[in-house]
Amino acid sequence: SLDAYVQARKIRERIGMAETTEGAELLKQIGAAESQRIRTGSSPKGKNGGVIQTFIGIGTDFAEDPNVALDGFAEVRRIHELTGSLETGSGANLLESVGEMKQRQGDIQGALEAYTEARRILDRHDSLGTLSTVQLVSRIGLLKLECGDGHGALDSFREACDIREGLGMLHTPDGS
């Protein structure tokens, strides 16, 4: 429940463990729970509303206000940087979420930067051979095309095709 996440956050803050990788994950869970509550309208905003507002939408697609979600993402990023965990799969996922929110706002350059940083992290960890990476690289290609970088877009689309081919999924309904 949302209250349990908020209580866990308060306890972690009291014992000085809020700014850890686990603390960042807890923020994501708080955001997911609050977003679910808002989306379903399951309960009125309680006494923790002010705390939750800061982290609404973390780790989800349900944020009503992209600016609030981006504020939450910035806090999670700060914790990842503080704990040296930004250069992980979790950090790459966070950057993809930032890119999605920036793209929703029409900040094409900001989205492209976030997606590119996520891709760099995945490349660094040899984690590019997945379908989710195909989607990420394709998004990068679309944004490059929107920015007028046809050559860069083509390179990204070729990379997405190469990954699909490596997965044996180039000639499937989703890959064609």
PDB file of N, CA, C and O in Angstrom, residues 1-14 26 29-37 42-52:
ATOM      1  N   SER A   1       0.837  -1.183   0.000  1.00  0.00           N
ATOM      2  CA  SER A   1       0.000   0.000   0.000  1.00  0.00           C
ATOM      3  C   SER A   1       0.883   1.249   0.000  1.00  0.00           C
ATOM      4  O   SER A   1       2.022   1.228   0.431  1.00  0.00           O
ATOM      5  N   LEU A   2       0.306   2.327  -0.455  1.00  0.00           N
ATOM      6  CA  LEU A   2       1.019   3.587  -0.543  1.00  0.00           C
ATOM      7  C   LEU A   2       1.534   4.027   0.826  1.00  0.00           C
ATOM      8  O   LEU A   2       2.675   4.477   0.956  1.00  0.00           O
ATOM      9  N   ASP A   3       0.712   3.892   1.847  1.00  0.00           N
ATOM     10  CA  ASP A   3       1.131   4.296   3.191  1.00  0.00           C
ATOM     11  C   ASP A   3       2.365   3.522   3.654  1.00  0.00           C
ATOM     12  O   ASP A   3       3.242   4.083   4.312  1.00  0.00           O
ATOM     13  N   ALA A   4       2.433   2.242   3.307  1.00  0.00           N
ATOM     14  CA  ALA A   4       3.595   1.433   3.704  1.00  0.00           C
ATOM     15  C   ALA A   4       4.865   1.953   3.029  1.00  0.00           C
ATOM     16  O   ALA A   4       5.924   2.042   3.675  1.00  0.00           O
ATOM     17  N   TYR A   5       4.773   2.324   1.744  1.00  0.00           N
ATOM     18  CA  TYR A   5       5.931   2.882   1.055  1.00  0.00           C
ATOM     19  C   TYR A   5       6.373   4.200   1.683  1.00  0.00           C
ATOM     20  O   TYR A   5       7.563   4.454   1.866  1.00  0.00           O
ATOM     21  N   VAL A   6       5.408   5.034   2.005  1.00  0.00           N
ATOM     22  CA  VAL A   6       5.735   6.333   2.602  1.00  0.00           C
ATOM     23  C   VAL A   6       6.380   6.130   3.968  1.00  0.00           C
ATOM     24  O   VAL A   6       7.369   6.790   4.302  1.00  0.00           O
ATOM     25  N   GLN A   7       5.847   5.200   4.756  1.00  0.00           N
ATOM     26  CA  GLN A   7       6.439   4.905   6.066  1.00  0.00           C
ATOM     27  C   GLN A   7       7.870   4.395   5.909  1.00  0.00           C
ATOM     28  O   GLN A   7       8.767   4.800   6.661  1.00  0.00           O
ATOM     29  N   ALA A   8       8.071   3.508   4.943  1.00  0.00           N
ATOM     30  CA  ALA A   8       9.424   2.983   4.701  1.00  0.00           C
ATOM     31  C   ALA A   8      10.364   4.121   4.324  1.00  0.00           C
ATOM     32  O   ALA A   8      11.510   4.174   4.784  1.00  0.00           O
ATOM     33  N   ARG A   9       9.893   5.048   3.511  1.00  0.00           N
ATOM     34  CA  ARG A   9      10.718   6.206   3.113  1.00  0.00           C
ATOM     35  C   ARG A   9      11.086   7.033   4.338  1.00  0.00           C
ATOM     36  O   ARG A   9      12.238   7.444   4.496  1.00  0.00           O
ATOM     37  N   LYS A  10      10.117   7.294   5.205  1.00  0.00           N
ATOM     38  CA  LYS A  10      10.383   8.091   6.414  1.00  0.00           C
ATOM     39  C   LYS A  10      11.403   7.396   7.320  1.00  0.00           C
ATOM     40  O   LYS A  10      12.291   8.046   7.874  1.00  0.00           O
ATOM     41  N   ILE A  11      11.274   6.096   7.455  1.00  0.00           N
ATOM     42  CA  ILE A  11      12.222   5.346   8.283  1.00  0.00           C
ATOM     43  C   ILE A  11      13.618   5.430   7.685  1.00  0.00           C
ATOM     44  O   ILE A  11      14.599   5.687   8.390  1.00  0.00           O
ATOM     45  N   ARG A  12      13.723   5.238   6.367  1.00  0.00           N
ATOM     46  CA  ARG A  12      15.033   5.320   5.706  1.00  0.00           C
ATOM     47  C   ARG A  12      15.642   6.705   5.890  1.00  0.00           C
ATOM     48  O   ARG A  12      16.845   6.831   6.081  1.00  0.00           O
ATOM     49  N   GLU A  13      14.813   7.759   5.830  1.00  0.00           N
ATOM     50  CA  GLU A  13      15.326   9.117   6.045  1.00  0.00           C
ATOM     51  C   GLU A  13      15.841   9.287   7.474  1.00  0.00           C
ATOM     52  O   GLU A  13      16.895   9.873   7.687  1.00  0.00           O
ATOM     53  N   ARG A  14      15.091   8.776   8.456  1.00  0.00           N
ATOM     54  CA  ARG A  14      15.500   8.915   9.865  1.00  0.00           C
ATOM     55  C   ARG A  14      16.829   8.233  10.151  1.00  0.00           C
ATOM     56  O   ARG A  14      17.615   8.717  10.958  1.00  0.00           O
ATOM     57  N   LEU A  26      12.876   2.689  -3.779  1.00  0.00           N
ATOM     58  CA  LEU A  26      11.693   2.974  -2.975  1.00  0.00           C
ATOM     59  C   LEU A  26      10.933   4.172  -3.543  1.00  0.00           C
ATOM     60  O   LEU A  26       9.705   4.168  -3.608  1.00  0.00           O
ATOM     61  N   GLN A  29       8.891   3.038  -6.342  1.00  0.00           N
ATOM     62  CA  GLN A  29       7.706   2.308  -5.886  1.00  0.00           C
ATOM     63  C   GLN A  29       6.634   3.259  -5.352  1.00  0.00           C
ATOM     64  O   GLN A  29       5.446   3.052  -5.588  1.00  0.00           O
ATOM     65  N   ILE A  30       7.048   4.297  -4.642  1.00  0.00           N
ATOM     66  CA  ILE A  30       6.095   5.294  -4.158  1.00  0.00           C
ATOM     67  C   ILE A  30       5.395   5.954  -5.336  1.00  0.00           C
ATOM     68  O   ILE A  30       4.169   6.108  -5.352  1.00  0.00           O
ATOM     69  N   GLY A  31       6.160   6.341  -6.328  1.00  0.00           N
ATOM     70  CA  GLY A  31       5.579   6.968  -7.513  1.00  0.00           C
ATOM     71  C   GLY A  31       4.616   6.040  -8.222  1.00  0.00           C
ATOM     72  O   GLY A  31       3.534   6.457  -8.648  1.00  0.00           O
ATOM     73  N   ALA A  32       4.981   4.776  -8.345  1.00  0.00           N
ATOM     74  CA  ALA A  32       4.108   3.810  -9.014  1.00  0.00           C
ATOM     75  C   ALA A  32       2.809   3.632  -8.241  1.00  0.00           C
ATOM     76  O   ALA A  32       1.722   3.615  -8.820  1.00  0.00           O
ATOM     77  N   ALA A  33       2.912   3.528  -6.911  1.00  0.00           N
ATOM     78  CA  ALA A  33       1.714   3.352  -6.089  1.00  0.00           C
ATOM     79  C   ALA A  33       0.814   4.582  -6.158  1.00  0.00           C
ATOM     80  O   ALA A  33      -0.411   4.473  -6.288  1.00  0.00           O
ATOM     81  N   GLU A  34       1.396   5.762  -6.076  1.00  0.00           N
ATOM     82  CA  GLU A  34       0.608   6.989  -6.133  1.00  0.00           C
ATOM     83  C   GLU A  34      -0.023   7.161  -7.508  1.00  0.00           C
ATOM     84  O   GLU A  34      -1.194   7.543  -7.625  1.00  0.00           O
ATOM     85  N   SER A  35       0.712   6.862  -8.549  1.00  0.00           N
ATOM     86  CA  SER A  35       0.168   6.971  -9.897  1.00  0.00           C
ATOM     87  C   SER A  35      -1.001   6.014 -10.088  1.00  0.00           C
ATOM     88  O   SER A  35      -2.008   6.358 -10.690  1.00  0.00           O
ATOM     89  N   GLN A  36      -0.862   4.813  -9.563  1.00  0.00           N
ATOM     90  CA  GLN A  36      -1.945   3.828  -9.643  1.00  0.00           C
ATOM     91  C   GLN A  36      -3.168   4.335  -8.883  1.00  0.00           C
ATOM     92  O   GLN A  36      -4.293   4.230  -9.355  1.00  0.00           O
ATOM     93  N   ARG A  37      -2.935   4.923  -7.716  1.00  0.00           N
ATOM     94  CA  ARG A  37      -4.039   5.453  -6.919  1.00  0.00           C
ATOM     95  C   ARG A  37      -4.766   6.551  -7.672  1.00  0.00           C
ATOM     96  O   ARG A  37      -5.997   6.586  -7.733  1.00  0.00           O
ATOM     97  N   SER A  42      -8.749   5.373  -6.455  1.00  0.00           N
ATOM     98  CA  SER A  42      -9.098   4.441  -5.390  1.00  0.00           C
ATOM     99  C   SER A  42      -9.205   5.050  -4.003  1.00  0.00           C
ATOM    100  O   SER A  42      -9.845   4.482  -3.147  1.00  0.00           O
ATOM    101  N   SER A  43      -8.573   6.196  -3.771  1.00  0.00           N
ATOM    102  CA  SER A  43      -8.683   6.774  -2.431  1.00  0.00           C
ATOM    103  C   SER A  43      -8.373   8.262  -2.499  1.00  0.00           C
ATOM    104  O   SER A  43      -7.645   8.711  -3.368  1.00  0.00           O
ATOM    105  N   PRO A  44      -8.914   9.023  -1.557  1.00  0.00           N
ATOM    106  CA  PRO A  44      -8.605  10.453  -1.543  1.00  0.00           C
ATOM    107  C   PRO A  44      -7.177  10.682  -1.104  1.00  0.00           C
ATOM    108  O   PRO A  44      -6.574   9.845  -0.439  1.00  0.00           O
ATOM    109  N   LYS A  45      -6.640  11.804  -1.490  1.00  0.00           N
ATOM    110  CA  LYS A  45      -5.278  12.153  -1.103  1.00  0.00           C
ATOM    111  C   LYS A  45      -5.229  12.341   0.403  1.00  0.00           C
ATOM    112  O   LYS A  45      -6.008  13.080   0.972  1.00  0.00           O
ATOM    113  N   GLY A  46      -4.301  11.651   1.037  1.00  0.00           N
ATOM    114  CA  GLY A  46      -4.205  11.711   2.490  1.00  0.00           C
ATOM    115  C   GLY A  46      -3.176  12.719   2.954  1.00  0.00           C
ATOM    116  O   GLY A  46      -2.722  13.570   2.193  1.00  0.00           O
ATOM    117  N   LYS A  47      -2.774  12.569   4.201  1.00  0.00           N
ATOM    118  CA  LYS A  47      -1.835  13.517   4.797  1.00  0.00           C
ATOM    119  C   LYS A  47      -0.462  13.477   4.143  1.00  0.00           C
ATOM    120  O   LYS A  47       0.321  14.379   4.298  1.00  0.00           O
ATOM    121  N   ASN A  48      -0.162  12.410   3.386  1.00  0.00           N
ATOM    122  CA  ASN A  48       1.146  12.290   2.751  1.00  0.00           C
ATOM    123  C   ASN A  48       1.170  12.890   1.355  1.00  0.00           C
ATOM    124  O   ASN A  48       2.151  12.757   0.645  1.00  0.00           O
ATOM    125  N   GLY A  49       0.113  13.535   0.920  1.00  0.00           N
ATOM    126  CA  GLY A  49       0.011  14.055  -0.434  1.00  0.00           C
ATOM    127  C   GLY A  49       1.156  14.944  -0.832  1.00  0.00           C
ATOM    128  O   GLY A  49       1.637  14.867  -1.950  1.00  0.00           O
ATOM    129  N   GLY A  50       1.625  15.811   0.055  1.00  0.00           N
ATOM    130  CA  GLY A  50       2.723  16.708  -0.286  1.00  0.00           C
ATOM    131  C   GLY A  50       4.005  15.964  -0.565  1.00  0.00           C
ATOM    132  O   GLY A  50       4.745  16.298  -1.490  1.00  0.00           O
ATOM    133  N   VAL A  51       4.280  14.942   0.224  1.00  0.00           N
ATOM    134  CA  VAL A  51       5.484  14.133   0.011  1.00  0.00           C
ATOM    135  C   VAL A  51       5.368  13.395  -1.311  1.00  0.00           C
ATOM    136  O   VAL A  51       6.288  13.373  -2.115  1.00  0.00           O
ATOM    137  N   ILE A  52       4.192  12.820  -1.548  1.00  0.00           N
ATOM    138  CA  ILE A  52       4.000  12.016  -2.739  1.00  0.00           C
ATOM    139  C   ILE A  52       4.039  12.866  -3.998  1.00  0.00           C
ATOM    140  O   ILE A  52       4.570  12.445  -5.011  1.00  0.00           O
TER     141      ILE A  52
END
